[in-house]
């Protein structure tokens, strides 16, 4: 229901990019755990939401015109007090207005600071011949520099998801290394299947990018998400 409403509103507004808040609501409805993420349209609201969620929090610019939020100075993490939230709000607005002068900025998203985990990326792209394809990889340098990612054509079964995780070069990092906790592979497999099921059931989506997902020994959580709609 939420998903249908968000998609039709975006279509009505003639936009192809969903905000992080919209993307996480949709993925949440598909059963995928995301950090709770609340829109604040003013500095005062950002403070009150932060106090409700509990410190530390993260503030991120919320704008349909800014998809790469860090690049525009639009992300401030680990904010521990009202004063820090107020300063972060001002800094984000100033920086984003300078970086993207014409951007329509609706406010900031406020979310709890997630405990660090193994950084994973998951997503969906459309291949010209194969149609929707699900992607899995390790985050950070592994995807940016090493392009260490695995792909599978939708629909995926759990065994496909397990194979993908076994296919990446850095797979040992999922077992835990240098005292880091191992990643909950069961949960990650389930998320890949949920992503595949969602894509299969929902026409009109061009691309999904969950980057990063934090994996823990007991679960995993989407920290940032982006959804692009197809041309009608
Ligand atoms: P971008 O649009 O630049 O990709 P992200 O939302 O991914 O913005 O934020 C940039 C980085 O900030 C993330 O890669 C992650 O390391 C950190 N981050 C973002 N949100 C959170 C959060 N809720 N908890 C902890 N770290 C976060
Ligand atoms: Mg990101």
Short mmCIF file of C-alpha atoms and ligand atoms in Angstrom, two decimals:
data_model
loop_
_atom_site.label_atom_id
_atom_site.label_comp_id
_atom_site.label_asym_id
_atom_site.label_seq_id
_atom_site.Cartn_x
_atom_site.Cartn_y
_atom_site.Cartn_z
CA UNK A 1 0.00 0.00 0.00
CA UNK A 2 2.70 2.46 1.03
CA UNK A 3 4.71 1.36 -2.00
CA UNK A 4 1.86 1.98 -4.45
CA UNK A 5 1.25 5.42 -2.96
CA UNK A 6 4.89 6.45 -3.12
CA UNK A 7 5.26 5.23 -6.70
CA UNK A 8 2.12 6.95 -7.94
CA UNK A 9 3.03 10.20 -6.18
CA UNK A 10 6.46 10.17 -7.81
CA UNK A 11 4.87 9.52 -11.21
CA UNK A 12 2.43 12.37 -10.70
CA UNK A 13 5.31 14.67 -9.82
CA UNK A 14 7.06 13.49 -12.96
CA UNK A 15 10.16 12.35 -11.16
CA UNK A 16 12.22 9.23 -11.53
CA UNK A 17 14.30 9.48 -8.37
CA UNK A 18 12.90 8.55 -4.97
CA UNK A 19 14.30 10.06 -1.80
CA UNK A 20 16.15 7.89 0.70
CA UNK A 21 13.11 8.08 2.99
CA UNK A 22 10.77 6.84 0.24
CA UNK A 23 13.20 4.12 -0.83
CA UNK A 24 13.54 2.82 2.74
CA UNK A 25 9.77 2.82 3.25
CA UNK A 26 9.33 0.73 0.12
CA UNK A 27 12.11 -1.70 1.01
CA UNK A 28 10.77 -1.92 4.55
CA UNK A 29 7.38 -2.94 3.19
CA UNK A 30 9.16 -5.62 1.16
CA UNK A 31 10.44 -7.03 4.47
CA UNK A 32 13.97 -5.63 4.25
CA UNK A 33 15.21 -4.09 7.50
CA UNK A 34 16.31 -0.47 7.17
CA UNK A 35 17.37 2.08 9.79
CA UNK A 36 14.30 4.03 10.86
CA UNK A 37 14.47 7.28 8.91
CA UNK A 38 12.28 10.30 9.61
CA UNK A 39 11.86 13.49 7.57
CA UNK A 40 12.44 16.78 9.39
CA UNK A 41 11.49 19.91 7.47
CA UNK A 42 13.02 22.34 9.97
CA UNK A 43 15.89 22.57 12.43
CA UNK A 44 13.47 22.39 15.37
CA UNK A 45 11.88 19.25 13.96
CA UNK A 46 15.32 17.71 13.41
CA UNK A 47 16.05 18.22 17.11
CA UNK A 48 12.72 16.84 18.29
CA UNK A 49 13.03 13.76 16.05
CA UNK A 50 16.61 13.24 17.29
CA UNK A 51 15.44 13.34 20.90
CA UNK A 52 12.68 10.84 20.12
CA UNK A 53 15.04 8.45 18.32
CA UNK A 54 17.82 8.89 20.89
CA UNK A 55 21.39 10.06 20.29
CA UNK A 56 23.66 9.51 18.47
CA UNK A 57 21.87 10.27 15.20
CA UNK A 58 22.72 10.92 11.56
CA UNK A 59 21.36 13.84 9.51
CA UNK A 60 21.24 13.68 5.72
CA UNK A 61 19.97 16.12 3.16
CA UNK A 62 16.60 15.09 1.72
CA UNK A 63 16.18 16.28 -1.83
CA UNK A 64 14.98 14.66 -5.04
CA UNK A 65 17.70 16.66 -6.79
CA UNK A 66 20.62 15.35 -4.69
CA UNK A 67 21.19 11.62 -4.99
CA UNK A 68 24.81 11.45 -3.86
CA UNK A 69 24.40 13.05 -0.48
CA UNK A 70 27.98 12.93 0.84
CA UNK A 71 29.38 14.56 -2.30
CA UNK A 72 27.35 17.69 -1.53
CA UNK A 73 28.29 17.77 2.16
CA UNK A 74 24.83 16.44 2.92
CA UNK A 75 25.65 13.75 5.51
CA UNK A 76 26.63 14.32 9.16
CA UNK A 77 27.11 11.24 11.32
CA UNK A 78 27.42 10.51 15.02
CA UNK A 79 25.64 13.61 16.32
CA UNK A 80 25.42 13.35 20.09
CA UNK A 81 23.43 16.36 21.29
CA UNK A 82 20.91 19.05 20.38
CA UNK A 83 23.75 21.49 19.75
CA UNK A 84 25.46 19.10 17.35
CA UNK A 85 22.19 18.44 15.49
CA UNK A 86 21.51 22.16 15.10
CA UNK A 87 25.02 22.80 13.79
CA UNK A 88 24.81 19.83 11.43
CA UNK A 89 21.47 21.03 10.06
CA UNK A 90 22.90 24.47 9.26
CA UNK A 91 26.08 23.00 7.77
CA UNK A 92 24.12 20.59 5.53
CA UNK A 93 21.82 23.34 4.24
CA UNK A 94 24.71 25.75 3.55
CA UNK A 95 26.83 23.15 1.83
CA UNK A 96 24.02 21.69 -0.30
CA UNK A 97 22.75 25.11 -1.38
CA UNK A 98 26.27 25.98 -2.51
CA UNK A 99 26.83 22.61 -4.20
CA UNK A 100 23.46 22.39 -5.94
CA UNK A 101 22.04 25.94 -6.14
CA UNK A 102 18.73 25.07 -7.82
CA UNK A 103 18.02 21.96 -5.75
CA UNK A 104 14.62 21.51 -4.16
CA UNK A 105 15.56 20.59 -0.56
CA UNK A 106 12.63 19.34 1.55
CA UNK A 107 14.68 19.10 4.76
CA UNK A 108 16.83 16.42 6.32
CA UNK A 109 16.31 12.79 7.16
CA UNK A 110 17.08 11.89 10.74
CA UNK A 111 18.11 8.37 11.62
CA UNK A 112 19.79 6.53 14.49
CA UNK A 113 23.54 6.04 14.13
CA UNK A 114 23.84 2.36 13.20
CA UNK A 115 26.42 0.23 14.97
CA UNK A 116 29.33 -0.48 12.54
CA UNK A 117 29.16 -3.83 10.78
CA UNK A 118 30.60 -5.48 7.69
CA UNK A 119 29.78 -3.13 4.80
CA UNK A 120 27.78 -4.80 2.07
CA UNK A 121 26.15 -3.51 -1.08
CA UNK A 122 23.05 -4.97 -2.69
CA UNK A 123 21.07 -3.74 -5.60
CA UNK A 124 19.19 -4.31 -8.81
CA UNK A 125 19.96 -3.13 -12.31
CA UNK A 126 18.25 -3.91 -15.60
CA UNK A 127 20.27 -5.69 -18.22
CA UNK A 128 19.25 -5.09 -21.85
CA UNK A 129 19.10 -8.82 -22.60
CA UNK A 130 18.49 -10.44 -19.22
CA UNK A 131 16.11 -7.98 -17.59
CA UNK A 132 16.34 -7.34 -13.85
CA UNK A 133 19.54 -8.58 -12.23
CA UNK A 134 20.33 -8.59 -8.52
CA UNK A 135 23.81 -7.58 -7.34
CA UNK A 136 25.74 -8.44 -4.17
CA UNK A 137 29.16 -7.31 -3.04
CA UNK A 138 31.30 -5.99 -0.24
CA UNK A 139 31.11 -2.23 0.23
CA UNK A 140 33.77 0.47 0.11
CA UNK A 141 36.98 -0.23 -1.82
CA UNK A 142 35.80 -3.72 -2.72
CA UNK A 143 33.13 -2.41 -5.03
CA UNK A 144 34.72 0.93 -5.94
CA UNK A 145 38.22 -0.28 -6.76
CA UNK A 146 38.05 -4.05 -7.15
CA UNK A 147 34.56 -4.33 -8.71
CA UNK A 148 34.15 -7.45 -6.58
CA UNK A 149 30.45 -8.08 -7.14
CA UNK A 150 28.24 -11.01 -8.11
CA UNK A 151 25.10 -10.86 -10.27
CA UNK A 152 22.07 -13.13 -10.71
CA UNK A 153 19.06 -12.85 -12.97
CA UNK A 154 15.73 -12.35 -11.18
CA UNK A 155 13.98 -14.43 -9.81
CA UNK A 156 16.46 -15.71 -7.22
CA UNK A 157 16.14 -18.66 -4.92
CA UNK A 158 17.97 -18.90 -1.64
CA UNK A 159 20.57 -21.23 -3.16
CA UNK A 160 21.31 -18.59 -5.84
CA UNK A 161 21.83 -16.02 -3.12
CA UNK A 162 24.17 -18.40 -1.28
CA UNK A 163 26.14 -18.97 -4.52
CA UNK A 164 26.50 -15.22 -5.08
CA UNK A 165 27.97 -14.78 -1.63
CA UNK A 166 30.38 -17.60 -2.30
CA UNK A 167 31.44 -16.11 -5.62
CA UNK A 168 32.97 -12.83 -4.50
CA UNK A 169 36.74 -12.60 -4.05
CA UNK A 170 36.44 -11.08 -0.61
CA UNK A 171 34.10 -13.76 0.70
CA UNK A 172 36.42 -14.50 3.61
CA UNK A 173 35.53 -11.10 5.06
CA UNK A 174 32.02 -12.42 5.61
CA UNK A 175 33.42 -15.02 7.99
CA UNK A 176 34.82 -12.38 10.33
CA UNK A 177 38.47 -11.35 10.35
CA UNK A 178 40.82 -9.67 12.83
CA UNK A 179 38.27 -9.98 15.57
CA UNK A 180 35.42 -8.60 13.47
CA UNK A 181 32.10 -10.36 13.88
CA UNK A 182 31.05 -12.71 11.07
CA UNK A 183 28.18 -11.62 8.82
CA UNK A 184 24.76 -13.25 9.20
CA UNK A 185 24.76 -15.02 5.83
CA UNK A 186 21.31 -16.48 6.34
CA UNK A 187 19.88 -13.03 6.78
CA UNK A 188 21.80 -11.63 3.78
CA UNK A 189 20.53 -14.48 1.59
CA UNK A 190 17.00 -13.79 2.73
CA UNK A 191 17.41 -10.10 1.88
CA UNK A 192 18.60 -10.93 -1.64
CA UNK A 193 15.57 -13.15 -2.18
CA UNK A 194 13.26 -10.48 -0.76
CA UNK A 195 14.82 -7.97 -3.13
CA UNK A 196 14.31 -10.33 -6.06
CA UNK A 197 10.68 -11.05 -5.05
CA UNK A 198 10.00 -7.35 -4.69
CA UNK A 199 11.45 -6.54 -8.12
CA UNK A 200 9.48 -9.38 -9.67
CA UNK A 201 6.23 -8.14 -8.17
CA UNK A 202 6.72 -4.42 -8.80
CA UNK A 203 6.88 -3.12 -12.35
CA UNK A 204 8.35 0.27 -13.18
CA UNK A 205 11.56 0.14 -11.17
CA UNK A 206 14.75 0.74 -13.09
CA UNK A 207 17.41 0.51 -10.42
CA UNK A 208 17.83 -0.14 -6.68
CA UNK A 209 20.97 0.65 -4.76
CA UNK A 210 21.41 -0.28 -1.09
CA UNK A 211 24.80 1.10 -0.17
CA UNK A 212 25.80 0.47 2.51
CA UNK A 213 24.05 -2.40 4.23
CA UNK A 214 25.65 -3.16 7.60
CA UNK A 215 25.87 -6.89 8.32
CA UNK A 216 26.13 -8.18 11.88
CA UNK A 217 26.44 -11.65 13.37
CA UNK A 218 22.70 -11.53 14.06
CA UNK A 219 21.04 -9.65 11.23
CA UNK A 220 21.69 -6.86 8.76
CA UNK A 221 20.38 -3.39 8.18
CA UNK A 222 20.10 -1.06 5.18
CA UNK A 223 21.73 2.27 6.03
CA UNK A 224 21.28 4.04 2.68
CA UNK A 225 18.98 3.27 -0.24
CA UNK A 226 18.25 4.73 -3.65
CA UNK A 227 15.50 3.77 -6.10
CA UNK A 228 15.21 4.97 -9.69
CA UNK A 229 11.97 4.49 -11.64
CA UNK A 230 11.80 3.42 -15.27
CA UNK A 231 10.55 5.62 -18.09
CA UNK A 232 6.81 5.10 -18.34
P1 LIG B 1 25.49 8.85 0.07
O1 LIG B 1 24.28 9.44 -0.60
O2 LIG B 1 26.66 9.75 -0.04
O3 LIG B 1 25.77 7.46 -0.42
P2 LIG B 1 24.99 7.62 2.68
O4 LIG B 1 23.61 7.67 3.23
O5 LIG B 1 25.45 6.32 2.14
O6 LIG B 1 25.13 8.80 1.63
O7 LIG B 1 25.96 8.09 3.85
C1 LIG B 1 27.37 8.14 3.67
C2 LIG B 1 28.06 7.25 4.70
O8 LIG B 1 27.71 7.66 6.02
C3 LIG B 1 27.66 5.78 4.62
O9 LIG B 1 28.43 5.10 3.68
C4 LIG B 1 27.90 5.30 6.03
O10 LIG B 1 29.26 4.97 6.22
C5 LIG B 1 27.58 6.53 6.87
N1 LIG B 1 26.19 6.45 7.37
C6 LIG B 1 25.09 6.87 6.74
N2 LIG B 1 23.99 6.64 7.47
C7 LIG B 1 24.39 6.05 8.61
C8 LIG B 1 23.72 5.56 9.78
N3 LIG B 1 22.38 5.65 9.93
N4 LIG B 1 24.48 5.00 10.75
C9 LIG B 1 25.83 4.92 10.61
N5 LIG B 1 26.51 5.36 9.55
C10 LIG B 1 25.82 5.92 8.55
MG1 LIG B 2 25.29 5.55 0.19
#
